[in-house]
Structure formats: C-alpha cells, structure tokens
Coordinates of C-alpha atoms and ligand atoms in Angstrom, one line a residue:
M1 CA 0.0 0.0 0.0
T2 CA 1.4 3.4 -0.9
P3 CA 1.8 5.6 2.2
Q4 CA -0.1 8.9 2.6
P5 CA 2.0 11.7 1.1
E6 CA 3.6 14.2 3.5
Q7 CA 4.0 17.5 1.7
Y8 CA 7.0 19.8 2.1
D9 CA 8.3 22.7 0.0
V10 CA 11.7 21.1 -0.4
V11 CA 12.9 17.5 0.0
V12 CA 16.6 16.9 0.3
L13 CA 18.0 13.4 -0.2
G14 CA 21.3 12.9 1.7
A15 CA 22.5 14.8 4.8
G16 CA 26.2 15.3 3.9
P17 CA 27.7 18.8 3.8
A18 CA 25.9 19.5 0.5
G19 CA 22.5 18.4 1.7
E20 CA 22.7 20.1 5.0
N21 CA 23.6 23.4 3.3
V22 CA 20.8 23.2 0.8
A23 CA 18.3 22.5 3.6
D24 CA 19.8 25.4 5.7
R25 CA 19.3 27.9 2.9
T26 CA 15.8 26.8 1.9
R27 CA 14.6 26.6 5.6
A28 CA 16.1 29.9 6.5
A29 CA 14.1 31.5 3.6
G30 CA 10.9 30.1 5.1
L31 CA 10.4 27.0 3.0
S32 CA 9.4 23.9 4.8
T33 CA 12.2 21.4 4.4
V34 CA 12.8 17.7 5.1
I35 CA 16.1 15.9 4.8
V36 CA 16.4 12.1 4.3
E37 CA 19.5 10.3 5.6
S38 CA 20.3 6.6 5.5
Q39 CA 23.4 6.7 7.7
L40 CA 24.8 9.6 9.7
V41 CA 23.8 13.2 9.4
G42 CA 27.0 15.0 8.4
G43 CA 27.8 12.5 5.6
E44 CA 31.1 11.1 4.4
C45 CA 33.0 14.3 5.2
S46 CA 32.3 14.2 9.0
Y47 CA 32.8 10.5 9.6
W48 CA 34.9 8.9 6.9
A49 CA 36.7 11.6 4.9
C50 CA 37.8 15.2 5.6
I51 CA 37.5 15.3 9.3
P52 CA 39.0 12.0 10.5
S53 CA 41.7 12.1 7.8
K54 CA 42.8 15.5 8.9
A55 CA 42.7 14.5 12.6
L56 CA 45.0 11.6 11.7
L57 CA 47.4 13.8 9.7
R58 CA 47.7 16.8 11.9
P59 CA 49.8 15.2 14.8
G60 CA 52.4 13.8 12.3
S61 CA 52.7 17.1 10.6
A62 CA 53.1 19.1 13.8
L63 CA 55.8 16.7 14.9
A64 CA 57.6 17.0 11.6
H65 CA 57.7 20.8 12.0
V66 CA 58.9 20.7 15.6
R67 CA 61.6 18.1 14.6
A68 CA 62.9 20.6 12.0
L69 CA 63.2 23.5 14.4
P70 CA 66.4 24.0 16.4
G71 CA 65.7 24.5 20.1
A72 CA 62.3 22.8 19.8
K73 CA 63.5 19.5 18.3
Q74 CA 65.6 18.9 21.5
A75 CA 62.3 18.7 23.4
V76 CA 61.2 15.7 21.3
N77 CA 62.1 12.4 22.8
G78 CA 59.9 10.0 20.9
G79 CA 57.4 9.4 18.1
L80 CA 53.7 9.9 18.0
D81 CA 51.5 8.3 20.7
T82 CA 49.4 6.1 18.4
A83 CA 46.6 5.5 20.9
A84 CA 46.4 9.2 21.5
V85 CA 46.2 10.1 17.8
L86 CA 43.5 7.5 17.2
A87 CA 41.6 8.8 20.2
Y88 CA 41.9 12.4 18.9
R89 CA 40.5 11.2 15.5
D90 CA 37.6 9.4 17.4
E91 CA 36.8 12.6 19.3
F92 CA 36.5 14.5 16.0
T93 CA 34.1 12.0 14.6
S94 CA 32.1 12.1 17.8
H95 CA 32.8 8.3 18.0
W96 CA 30.6 8.0 14.8
H97 CA 27.5 9.4 16.5
D98 CA 25.6 12.2 14.8
D99 CA 23.6 13.5 17.8
G100 CA 25.3 17.0 17.5
Q101 CA 24.4 17.4 13.8
V102 CA 20.8 16.1 14.4
E103 CA 20.4 18.7 17.1
W104 CA 21.6 21.3 14.7
L105 CA 18.9 20.2 12.2
R106 CA 16.3 20.5 14.9
S107 CA 17.4 23.9 15.9
A108 CA 17.3 25.1 12.3
G109 CA 13.8 23.8 11.9
I110 CA 14.7 21.1 9.3
D111 CA 12.8 17.8 9.6
L112 CA 14.9 14.6 9.5
V113 CA 13.6 11.3 8.1
R114 CA 16.0 8.4 8.6
G115 CA 16.1 5.7 6.0
H116 CA 17.0 5.0 2.4
G117 CA 15.3 7.4 0.1
R118 CA 14.4 6.8 -3.6
L119 CA 12.8 9.1 -6.1
A120 CA 9.2 7.9 -6.8
G121 CA 8.3 9.9 -9.9
E122 CA 8.2 13.7 -10.2
R123 CA 8.7 15.7 -6.9
A124 CA 8.3 12.6 -4.7
V125 CA 10.7 10.6 -2.5
L126 CA 9.8 7.2 -1.0
V127 CA 11.7 6.3 2.2
D128 CA 12.1 2.6 2.9
D129 CA 8.7 2.1 1.2
E130 CA 7.2 3.5 4.4
R131 CA 7.0 7.2 4.0
L132 CA 6.2 9.2 0.9
L133 CA 7.6 12.8 0.9
T134 CA 6.4 15.1 -1.8
A135 CA 7.9 18.5 -2.7
R136 CA 5.9 21.5 -3.8
H137 CA 9.0 23.2 -5.2
A138 CA 12.2 21.1 -5.3
V139 CA 13.9 17.8 -4.6
A140 CA 17.7 18.1 -4.1
V141 CA 19.7 14.9 -4.6
C142 CA 22.8 15.2 -2.4
T143 CA 23.7 11.5 -2.1
G144 CA 27.5 12.0 -2.6
S145 CA 29.9 9.4 -3.9
R146 CA 31.5 6.1 -2.8
P147 CA 34.9 4.5 -3.6
A148 CA 35.4 3.0 -7.1
L149 CA 37.1 -0.3 -7.1
P150 CA 38.6 -1.8 -10.3
H151 CA 37.8 -5.3 -11.4
I152 CA 40.9 -7.3 -10.5
P153 CA 41.1 -11.0 -9.8
G154 CA 41.1 -11.6 -6.0
L155 CA 40.3 -8.0 -5.0
A156 CA 37.0 -8.7 -3.4
E157 CA 38.4 -11.8 -1.5
A158 CA 41.3 -9.6 -0.3
H159 CA 38.9 -7.4 1.6
P160 CA 40.7 -4.2 0.7
W161 CA 40.5 -1.0 2.7
T162 CA 38.6 1.8 1.1
S163 CA 38.7 5.4 2.3
R164 CA 36.2 4.5 4.9
D165 CA 38.5 1.9 6.6
A166 CA 41.6 4.1 6.1
T167 CA 39.9 6.9 8.0
S168 CA 38.2 4.8 10.7
S169 CA 40.6 1.9 11.5
A170 CA 41.4 1.3 15.1
V171 CA 44.4 -0.8 14.2
V172 CA 47.7 0.2 12.6
P173 CA 48.6 -2.3 9.9
P174 CA 52.3 -3.2 10.1
R175 CA 52.5 -3.2 6.3
L176 CA 50.1 -1.1 4.2
A177 CA 50.0 -1.1 0.4
V178 CA 48.2 1.9 -1.1
V179 CA 47.0 1.6 -4.7
G180 CA 46.5 5.0 -6.4
G181 CA 48.3 8.2 -6.9
G182 CA 45.6 10.8 -6.0
V183 CA 44.7 12.7 -3.0
V184 CA 43.3 9.9 -0.8
A185 CA 46.4 7.8 -1.6
V186 CA 49.0 10.4 -0.6
E187 CA 47.1 11.6 2.5
M188 CA 46.4 8.2 3.8
A189 CA 50.0 7.0 3.0
A190 CA 51.3 10.0 5.1
A191 CA 48.9 9.4 8.0
W192 CA 49.5 5.7 8.4
R193 CA 53.3 6.1 7.9
S194 CA 53.3 8.6 10.7
L195 CA 51.5 6.0 12.9
G196 CA 54.2 3.4 12.2
S197 CA 53.0 1.4 9.2
E198 CA 55.5 0.4 6.5
V199 CA 53.8 2.0 3.5
T200 CA 54.2 1.3 -0.2
V201 CA 52.4 3.5 -2.7
L202 CA 51.6 1.9 -6.0
A203 CA 50.9 4.5 -8.7
R204 CA 50.1 3.3 -12.2
G205 CA 51.1 6.5 -13.8
G206 CA 54.4 8.5 -13.7
R207 CA 53.4 11.1 -11.1
L208 CA 51.3 11.8 -8.0
L209 CA 48.4 14.3 -7.8
G210 CA 47.8 14.4 -11.5
R211 CA 45.4 17.4 -11.4
M212 CA 48.0 19.7 -9.8
E213 CA 51.2 21.3 -11.3
S214 CA 53.7 18.5 -11.7
F215 CA 56.1 19.9 -9.1
A216 CA 53.4 19.4 -6.4
G217 CA 53.4 15.7 -7.0
E218 CA 57.2 15.6 -7.2
L219 CA 57.6 17.4 -3.8
V220 CA 54.9 15.4 -2.1
A221 CA 56.6 12.2 -3.4
E222 CA 59.9 13.4 -2.0
G223 CA 58.3 14.2 1.3
L224 CA 56.7 10.7 1.5
R225 CA 60.0 9.1 0.7
E226 CA 61.8 11.1 3.3
A227 CA 59.2 9.9 5.8
G228 CA 60.0 6.3 4.8
V229 CA 57.2 5.6 2.3
D230 CA 58.2 3.4 -0.7
V231 CA 56.7 5.3 -3.7
R232 CA 56.6 3.3 -6.9
F233 CA 55.5 4.6 -10.3
H234 CA 54.3 2.8 -13.4
T235 CA 53.2 -0.1 -11.2
E236 CA 50.0 -2.0 -12.0
V237 CA 48.4 -4.5 -9.6
T238 CA 47.1 -7.4 -11.7
A239 CA 45.9 -9.8 -9.0
L240 CA 45.6 -10.1 -5.3
H241 CA 45.5 -13.1 -3.0
R242 CA 44.8 -13.1 0.7
D243 CA 46.1 -15.8 2.9
G244 CA 46.4 -14.0 6.2
P245 CA 48.5 -11.2 4.7
V246 CA 47.7 -10.1 1.2
T247 CA 50.0 -10.8 -1.8
L248 CA 49.7 -8.3 -4.7
T249 CA 50.9 -9.4 -8.1
L250 CA 52.6 -6.4 -9.8
G251 CA 52.5 -6.4 -13.6
G252 CA 56.1 -7.1 -14.7
D253 CA 57.5 -6.3 -11.2
G254 CA 57.1 -9.3 -8.9
E255 CA 55.0 -9.3 -5.8
L256 CA 54.4 -7.3 -2.8
V257 CA 53.2 -8.7 0.5
A258 CA 51.2 -6.5 2.9
D259 CA 48.9 -6.9 5.9
Q260 CA 46.4 -4.5 4.4
V261 CA 45.8 -2.9 1.0
L262 CA 44.0 0.4 0.5
Y263 CA 42.3 1.1 -2.8
A264 CA 42.2 4.8 -3.4
T265 CA 41.3 4.7 -7.0
G266 CA 38.6 7.4 -7.4
R267 CA 34.9 7.6 -6.8
L268 CA 31.5 6.6 -8.2
P269 CA 28.2 8.5 -7.9
R270 CA 25.6 7.2 -5.4
T271 CA 22.8 7.2 -7.9
D272 CA 22.5 3.4 -8.5
D273 CA 19.6 2.9 -6.0
I274 CA 17.8 6.2 -5.7
G275 CA 14.9 5.6 -8.1
M276 CA 16.4 7.3 -11.1
E277 CA 14.4 5.1 -13.4
S278 CA 11.1 6.5 -11.9
I279 CA 11.9 9.8 -13.7
G280 CA 13.3 8.2 -16.9
L281 CA 17.0 8.5 -16.0
S282 CA 19.5 5.6 -15.9
P283 CA 20.9 4.6 -12.5
G284 CA 24.6 4.8 -11.7
N285 CA 25.5 8.0 -13.5
W286 CA 26.8 11.3 -12.3
L287 CA 24.0 13.9 -12.6
D288 CA 24.7 16.6 -15.2
V289 CA 23.6 20.0 -13.9
D290 CA 23.6 23.7 -14.9
D291 CA 25.3 26.4 -12.9
S292 CA 22.5 26.6 -10.4
C293 CA 22.7 22.8 -10.0
L294 CA 19.4 22.1 -11.7
V295 CA 19.6 18.6 -13.4
K296 CA 19.8 19.4 -17.2
T297 CA 17.8 16.5 -18.6
V298 CA 14.8 16.8 -16.2
Q299 CA 12.0 19.2 -17.2
G300 CA 9.9 21.3 -14.9
G301 CA 12.7 22.9 -12.9
W302 CA 12.3 20.8 -9.8
L303 CA 15.3 18.4 -9.6
Y304 CA 18.6 19.6 -8.3
A305 CA 21.8 17.7 -7.7
V306 CA 24.4 19.2 -5.4
G307 CA 27.8 18.1 -4.1
D308 CA 29.9 15.1 -5.2
V309 CA 26.9 13.5 -7.1
N310 CA 27.1 16.1 -9.9
H311 CA 30.8 15.5 -10.4
R312 CA 31.7 19.2 -10.8
N313 CA 34.2 19.1 -8.0
L314 CA 34.5 16.4 -5.3
L315 CA 35.3 18.7 -2.4
T316 CA 33.3 19.6 0.7
H317 CA 33.8 23.4 0.3
Q318 CA 32.6 23.3 -3.3
G319 CA 29.6 21.2 -2.4
K320 CA 28.7 23.7 0.3
Y321 CA 29.2 26.5 -2.2
Q322 CA 27.0 24.8 -4.7
A323 CA 24.4 24.3 -2.0
R324 CA 24.3 28.1 -1.2
I325 CA 23.8 28.8 -4.9
A326 CA 21.2 26.0 -5.5
G327 CA 19.4 27.1 -2.3
A328 CA 19.2 30.7 -3.5
A329 CA 17.9 29.4 -6.9
I330 CA 15.3 27.1 -5.3
V331 CA 14.0 30.0 -3.1
A332 CA 13.9 32.4 -6.1
R333 CA 12.0 29.9 -8.2
A334 CA 9.6 29.1 -5.4
R335 CA 8.8 32.9 -5.3
G336 CA 7.9 32.7 -8.9
E337 CA 11.1 34.6 -10.0
Q338 CA 13.3 33.5 -13.0
P339 CA 16.8 33.5 -11.5
D340 CA 19.4 34.3 -14.2
T341 CA 21.9 31.4 -14.0
S342 CA 24.0 32.7 -16.9
V343 CA 25.5 35.7 -15.1
R344 CA 29.1 34.7 -14.2
W345 CA 29.8 35.4 -10.5
G346 CA 26.1 36.1 -10.1
E347 CA 23.9 35.0 -7.2
Y348 CA 22.6 31.9 -9.0
A349 CA 25.7 30.6 -10.8
A350 CA 28.4 28.4 -9.2
S351 CA 31.0 30.0 -11.3
A352 CA 33.9 29.2 -8.9
D353 CA 33.4 25.5 -9.9
T354 CA 34.8 26.2 -13.3
A355 CA 37.5 28.7 -12.4
G356 CA 39.5 26.0 -10.7
P357 CA 38.5 25.3 -7.1
P358 CA 40.9 25.8 -4.2
Q359 CA 42.2 22.5 -2.8
V360 CA 44.7 21.6 -0.1
V361 CA 46.4 18.3 0.2
F362 CA 47.4 17.8 3.8
T363 CA 50.6 15.9 3.4
E364 CA 54.0 16.9 4.5
P365 CA 54.8 19.1 2.6
E366 CA 51.3 20.4 2.0
A367 CA 50.2 21.1 -1.6
A368 CA 47.7 23.9 -2.1
A369 CA 46.3 25.1 -5.4
V370 CA 43.6 27.3 -6.9
G371 CA 42.6 28.2 -10.5
L372 CA 44.3 26.9 -13.5
T373 CA 47.6 25.0 -13.8
L374 CA 49.9 26.3 -16.5
D375 CA 49.0 23.4 -18.8
A376 CA 45.2 23.9 -18.2
A377 CA 45.5 27.6 -18.9
E378 CA 47.3 26.9 -22.2
R379 CA 44.8 24.2 -23.1
A380 CA 42.1 26.8 -22.5
G381 CA 43.7 29.0 -25.1
L382 CA 45.0 31.7 -22.7
R383 CA 48.3 33.5 -23.4
V384 CA 50.0 32.9 -20.0
R385 CA 53.3 32.8 -18.2
A386 CA 54.3 30.9 -15.1
I387 CA 56.3 32.7 -12.4
D388 CA 58.0 30.4 -9.9
Y389 CA 59.8 31.1 -6.6
E390 CA 61.5 28.8 -4.1
L391 CA 59.7 29.2 -0.8
G392 CA 62.8 28.5 1.3
Q393 CA 64.2 31.8 0.2
V394 CA 61.4 33.7 1.9
S395 CA 62.3 35.0 5.4
G396 CA 59.1 33.8 7.0
A397 CA 59.6 30.3 5.6
S398 CA 63.2 30.0 6.7
L399 CA 62.1 31.1 10.2
Y400 CA 59.3 28.5 10.1
T401 CA 61.6 25.5 10.0
D402 CA 65.3 25.0 9.4
G403 CA 66.0 24.0 5.8
Y404 CA 62.4 24.9 4.7
Q405 CA 61.8 23.4 1.2
G406 CA 58.9 24.4 -1.1
R407 CA 57.9 26.1 -4.2
A408 CA 55.3 28.6 -5.4
R409 CA 53.9 29.3 -8.8
I410 CA 51.5 31.8 -10.1
V411 CA 50.1 31.6 -13.6
L412 CA 49.6 35.1 -15.1
D413 CA 47.2 35.8 -17.9
L414 CA 49.3 38.2 -20.1
E415 CA 46.3 39.7 -21.9
R416 CA 44.3 40.7 -18.8
R417 CA 47.4 41.0 -16.4
V418 CA 45.6 39.0 -13.7
V419 CA 46.5 35.8 -11.9
V420 CA 44.5 32.8 -13.1
G421 CA 46.2 30.1 -11.1
A422 CA 48.4 29.6 -8.0
T423 CA 50.1 26.6 -6.4
F424 CA 52.1 26.5 -3.2
V425 CA 53.9 23.5 -1.9
G426 CA 55.7 23.4 1.4
P427 CA 55.2 23.1 5.2
A428 CA 52.2 25.1 6.4
V429 CA 51.2 26.6 3.1
A430 CA 47.5 25.7 3.5
E431 CA 46.6 29.0 5.0
L432 CA 48.3 30.9 2.2
L433 CA 45.8 29.6 -0.3
H434 CA 42.9 31.9 0.4
S435 CA 45.0 34.9 -0.5
A436 CA 45.4 33.3 -4.0
T437 CA 41.7 32.5 -4.2
V438 CA 40.8 36.1 -3.6
A439 CA 43.3 37.2 -6.2
V440 CA 42.0 34.7 -8.8
V441 CA 38.3 35.1 -8.2
G442 CA 38.6 38.9 -7.7
E443 CA 40.7 39.1 -10.9
V444 CA 42.9 41.6 -9.1
P445 CA 45.2 43.3 -11.6
I446 CA 48.8 42.5 -11.0
D447 CA 49.7 46.2 -10.7
R448 CA 47.2 46.4 -7.8
L449 CA 48.7 43.3 -6.1
W450 CA 51.9 45.4 -5.5
H451 CA 49.8 47.3 -3.0
A452 CA 48.7 44.2 -1.2
V453 CA 51.6 44.3 1.2
P454 CA 52.4 41.0 3.0
A455 CA 53.5 41.3 6.6
F456 CA 57.1 40.7 7.4
P457 CA 58.3 38.0 8.2
T458 CA 55.5 35.7 7.0
I459 CA 55.5 33.0 4.4
S460 CA 53.0 35.2 2.5
E461 CA 55.9 37.4 1.5
V462 CA 56.3 35.0 -1.3
W463 CA 53.6 37.1 -3.1
L464 CA 56.1 40.0 -3.1
R465 CA 58.9 37.8 -4.4
L466 CA 56.7 36.4 -7.2
L467 CA 55.8 40.0 -8.3
E468 CA 59.5 41.0 -8.2
T469 CA 60.4 37.9 -10.2
C470 CA 57.7 38.7 -12.7
R471 CA 59.0 42.3 -13.0
D472 CA 62.7 41.4 -13.2
S473 CA 62.1 38.7 -15.9
G474 CA 60.2 41.1 -18.1
Ligands
LIG1 C1 39.4 10.2 2.6 C2 38.8 11.4 2.1 C3 39.2 12.6 2.5 C4 38.7 13.8 2.0 N1 39.2 15.0 2.5 C5 38.6 16.2 2.0 C6 39.1 17.4 2.5 O1 40.1 17.5 3.3 N2 38.6 18.5 2.0 C7 37.5 18.5 1.1 O2 37.1 19.6 0.7 N3 37.1 17.3 0.7 C8 37.6 16.2 1.1 N4 37.1 15.0 0.7 C9 35.9 15.0 -0.3 C10 34.6 15.2 0.6 O3 34.5 14.1 1.5 C11 33.4 15.1 -0.3 O4 33.5 16.0 -1.4 C12 32.1 15.5 0.5 O5 31.9 14.6 1.5 C13 30.9 15.5 -0.5 O6 29.8 15.9 0.2 P1 28.3 15.5 -0.2 O7 27.4 16.1 0.7 O8 28.2 15.7 -1.7 O9 28.3 13.9 -0.1 P2 28.5 12.9 1.2 O10 29.4 13.6 2.2 O11 29.0 11.6 0.6 O12 27.1 12.8 1.9 C14 26.1 12.1 1.2 C15 25.1 11.6 2.2 O13 23.9 11.1 1.5 C16 23.5 9.9 2.2 N5 22.8 9.1 1.3 C17 23.2 8.6 0.1 N6 22.2 7.9 -0.5 C18 21.1 8.1 0.2 C19 19.8 7.6 0.1 N7 19.4 6.9 -1.0 N8 18.9 7.9 1.1 C20 19.3 8.6 2.2 N9 20.6 9.0 2.3 C21 21.5 8.8 1.4 C22 24.8 9.3 2.7 O14 24.6 8.3 3.7 C23 25.6 10.5 3.1 O15 25.4 10.8 4.4 C24 37.6 13.8 1.1 C25 37.2 12.5 0.6 C26 37.7 11.4 1.1 C27 37.2 10.0 0.6
LIG2 N1 42.3 17.2 0.9 C1 41.4 17.1 0.0 O1 40.9 18.1 -0.5 C2 40.9 15.7 -0.4 C3 41.4 14.6 0.3 C4 40.9 13.4 -0.1 C5 40.0 13.3 -1.2 N2 39.5 14.4 -1.8 C6 38.6 14.3 -2.9 O2 38.1 13.0 -3.0 C7 38.1 12.6 -4.4 C8 38.5 11.1 -4.4 O3 39.9 11.0 -4.1 P1 40.8 9.8 -4.8 O4 42.2 9.9 -4.3 O5 40.0 8.5 -4.5 O6 40.6 10.0 -6.3 P2 41.6 10.8 -7.3 O7 40.8 10.9 -8.6 O8 42.2 12.0 -6.8 O9 42.8 9.7 -7.6 C9 42.5 8.4 -8.0 C10 43.9 7.8 -8.3 O10 43.7 6.4 -8.6 C11 44.3 6.1 -9.8 N3 43.5 5.0 -10.4 C12 42.3 5.0 -10.9 N4 41.9 3.8 -11.3 C13 42.9 3.0 -11.0 C14 43.2 1.6 -11.2 N5 42.2 0.8 -11.7 N6 44.4 1.1 -10.8 C15 45.3 1.9 -10.2 N7 45.1 3.2 -10.0 C16 44.0 3.7 -10.4 C17 44.3 7.4 -10.6 O11 45.3 7.3 -11.6 C18 44.6 8.4 -9.6 O12 45.9 8.5 -9.3 C19 39.0 13.5 -5.1 O13 38.4 14.0 -6.2 C20 39.5 14.5 -4.2 O14 39.2 15.8 -4.6 C21 40.0 15.6 -1.4

C-alpha cells in the first residue's frame, strides 16, 4: 500500500555537507524542508573523509615541523603516541554518532527522516517504502559518492580497505599497500606512515596528484620518501591473494606482501539505487547540472543535484558553495522569479566551480592550489606565463623550519594581467591559499597586487617575491 504523502516545500536526499547546506538555505528562507539520511547526518565528510583524515594527519605534521626547528627539536624524545592520535580522531568523529548534527537540524527547523530514500516519480521521494515525501518546489539529490574499485582478480576476497577503513581503522597495519596516486592515496599514506605502518604507494602513472602542477606531485613524493614511504610509479596491480597477509601481483615487477591494502582509485556516484528510473534516467550515472545545480535533462525545474553527485568538484567546500547557490535558486523559483543562472559570478551561478576550485592536500609538505595550472590555462587558449619562486628563500619560511623546502607558482594571464592560477607546496602553506583564491576570483590586476603588502616576516611574502620575479624577468 502506498503511504499517505507528507508534503513539504523542499525534500533533500542525503545529509552530507551539500544536503545540510541546501536545507539550511531553503529553511532559512521560510520554505518547509525535510532531509532524508540513511546513515549519519554529516555524511562522508564528517565521519569517513575530511574530518577523520585531517585529525589523523595533523599530529604527524606538527611533529615534523617541531623536529625541523632548532631548540624545539631537542624537546622531542619519541614518536607519535598512536593511541592518543586515534583517540583524537575518534573525538573529531564524535565516535561515529551524529547527535550533535541532528540537534543542529532540529534547531534550524529542518525535519529529519531516517532511512533509504528513492525518487518515486516527479517531486516525490519514498523512504524505505514506508513514508512518501512530496515536494511543492524542489527535490535536491545530495547523495554523494563512494569508492570506485577496479575489477581485478582476487580483489573482493582480499577485503581491501577503502577510504572508509583508512579513516576509521582502530588498528595500525604493520605493512600497508596503497593503490592509487591521487589525494586519498597520498594523504592516507602519510597518515599511516606517521603512525608506524611500513607503507608502499603503487601508482600506475608516472606522477602523483595528476590534477595539480607536476612539481606538487614531485615534492609530495619526495616528502613521502623522506618519511620512509616506498613510492613506486608505473606499477599496475594485476591480481591479489589473501592468505592471512595479502599478496599483490605487480605487472612485470614481482609481488608485494602487505597486511592491508588500501584502494584509493577514485569515486562513483551514489545514484544506483535512488529511483532514477522512476523519472526516466539511468541509474549509476553522475547527474549533469547547470550552474544553479538544476539537473539538465529533467523538465519542470524541480530536480537539483548538489555536491559530489554532480561531479563538478569532489570537495566539501565546493559542495557547500553549490548548496548556497542552489538554495538561492530554489528560493527564487519558489517565489515565482526567474533566476538568471547565466551571469558569471552572479547569485545563481556556481562560477567558482569552473574557475578551478581551491584545494589543499594535507601531506608533509602540504600542496595547495587554486585556479588553472599552466597546462590547463594553455589548453584553455590563454596566453599565459608561469612565475616560480623557491619558498625556502622567503624569510618567514626560513624562520618557520630549518631547511624549509617548497615552491610557489602563479600563472599570469598576459592579456588581462591577472593571476589565473596559483600553487604553493611546502610546510604550512594551506593558510596561504585563500590569498590566492581572492586574487584569482577577484581578478585583481597584478599592478594592484603590488599594494597588497604581505606582513614581514610571514610566508605570505612569497607574493612580493613572485611579483618581483615577474617584473625582473620582463
Ligand atoms: C578520505 C577522504 C578525505 C577527504 N578530504 C577532504 C578534504 O580534506 N577537504 C575536502 O574539501 N574534501 C575532502 N574529501 C571529499 C569530501 O569528503 C566530499 O567532497 C564530500 O563529503 C561530499 O559531500 P556530499 O554532501 O556531496 O556527499 P557525502 O558527504 O557523501 O554525503 C552524502 C550523504 O547522503 C546519504 N545518502 C546517500 N544515498 C542516500 C539515500 N538513498 N537515502 C538517504 N541518504 C542517502 C549518505 O549516507 C551520506 O550521508 C575527502 C574525501 C575522502 C574520501
Ligand atoms: N584534501 C582534500 O581536498 C581531499 C582529500 C581526499 C579526497 N579528496 C577528494 O576525493 C576525491 C577522491 O579521491 P581519490 O584519491 O580517490 O581520487 P583521485 O581521482 O584523486 O585519484 C585516483 C587515483 O587512482 C588512480 N587509479 C584510478 N583507477 C585505478 C586503477 N584501476 N588502478 C590503479 N590506479 C587507479 C588514478 O590514476 C589516480 O591516481 C578526489 O576528487 C578529491 O578531490 C579531497
């Protein structure tokens, strides 16, 4: 029997950072809003991704900085306290309980329905076949993504770790093999190495962090190797066999035995079991959206897809940004307005998604980038120039740690004389990134940047050095 419909203005499917922020915006504007969640309110980010991974990484990076600082290093008598690091991580995930986030929903006036939601035709979501939620104005699909595992003989039987296990394990594997050369691979390799695992990274390509400038991957590989990680390139895993430990067969390069293997080989959309067929769409695909996150192939202006599930940028801050834009568009359309989603940097267009989003990789050294790489800018047809500077030559950096190593690059658009991309790699560069984001998004003319004076002696003085290098080299 079909349950009685419960009508809301907005139904949000998935309570990760994207879903929470859509709901926040629509509810704050006075639209009745319900959110459906099958696991924990807060999503992957809070419990199996950003938060636990950064809690695992931070102690190792703090220790590395102290160990590189004369006077302070003498105070260090041992390594990390593994139990204390894992306890710190567990605190940050609230021991995998979502009471705090449920309370936030309640205080914001957003209704929560727990269970697995599926679209049930236009403007309707059926939860566990028990409750039927209908939406007067919009349904927002915010179901996120999950790890993609390749088809390799023996992989399923080897019970590999995915990002979920790598961020929540209570046990440090003595030997950890990490397959992949992207962000999850390098961050988790760094974290578990700092906790004592013998880590081997198996990258099938010739570099790490393929979406960043190539020097970022090179410096991160160097940092991993200095920490004792065995980083191997052009290495393909062709089969796995678990017999207690797991044996990985490496195409053309023998075998590797490990206690655990992490597969960090990208993501798939969680759209395979959300009722896509009920609205004429195929399950299992990323949802293609316009700049206000409205699903392009669905008529009637009621279906939005926000966050990882639309594949624009798989990052929490971009999902939250899209949610603010989509929320504004839903509210405007609910008021009968026609929001103009074509205005770049306008209220209803997630333009920053396509300008190159900011991202920090929290390894040691950190890699932080925003906007276009030199290659991407050239491929986009821009006439550009890269300006590089060694970060270790900046006073603030040399004071930060002894023997500071790092590099900065800005990509300058020679026609418009604005910065279209920036990359910083080095210890503690994460907090530098927002200065670059403001310069890129604000399209600040390089002549005006001379007046943005960085304080002495901070690492930010690299901006001045980059401008001087640009001037001196014509
Ligand atoms: C190890 C790791 C580390 C990361 N670190 C960072 C970082 O430092 N910074 C950063 O910006 N990004 C990071 N990311 C990426 C970030 O986690 C994602 O971009 C972000 O979580 C996406 O948010 P979302 O709301 O789209 O989806 P999710 O966080 O995946 O949330 C989706 C929610 O929907 C629920 N759901 C799914 N299907 C249904 C259904 N049918 N019914 C009901 N509920 C459903 C899920 O249970 C989940 O709670 C990391 C990712 C990984 C894997
Ligand atoms: N600090 C952060 O911002 C942060 C941290 C972690 C994850 N994330 C986000 O999460 C997303 C997922 O991260 P990820 O590292 O899983 O994906 P990714 O796309 O960054 O990297 C996937 C890696 O796996 C490799 N790969 C793919 N298929 C393979 C196969 N069959 N065999 C061997 N290697 C294979 C790719 O070449 C690549 O090196 C990313 O888009 C990232 O933006 C962000």
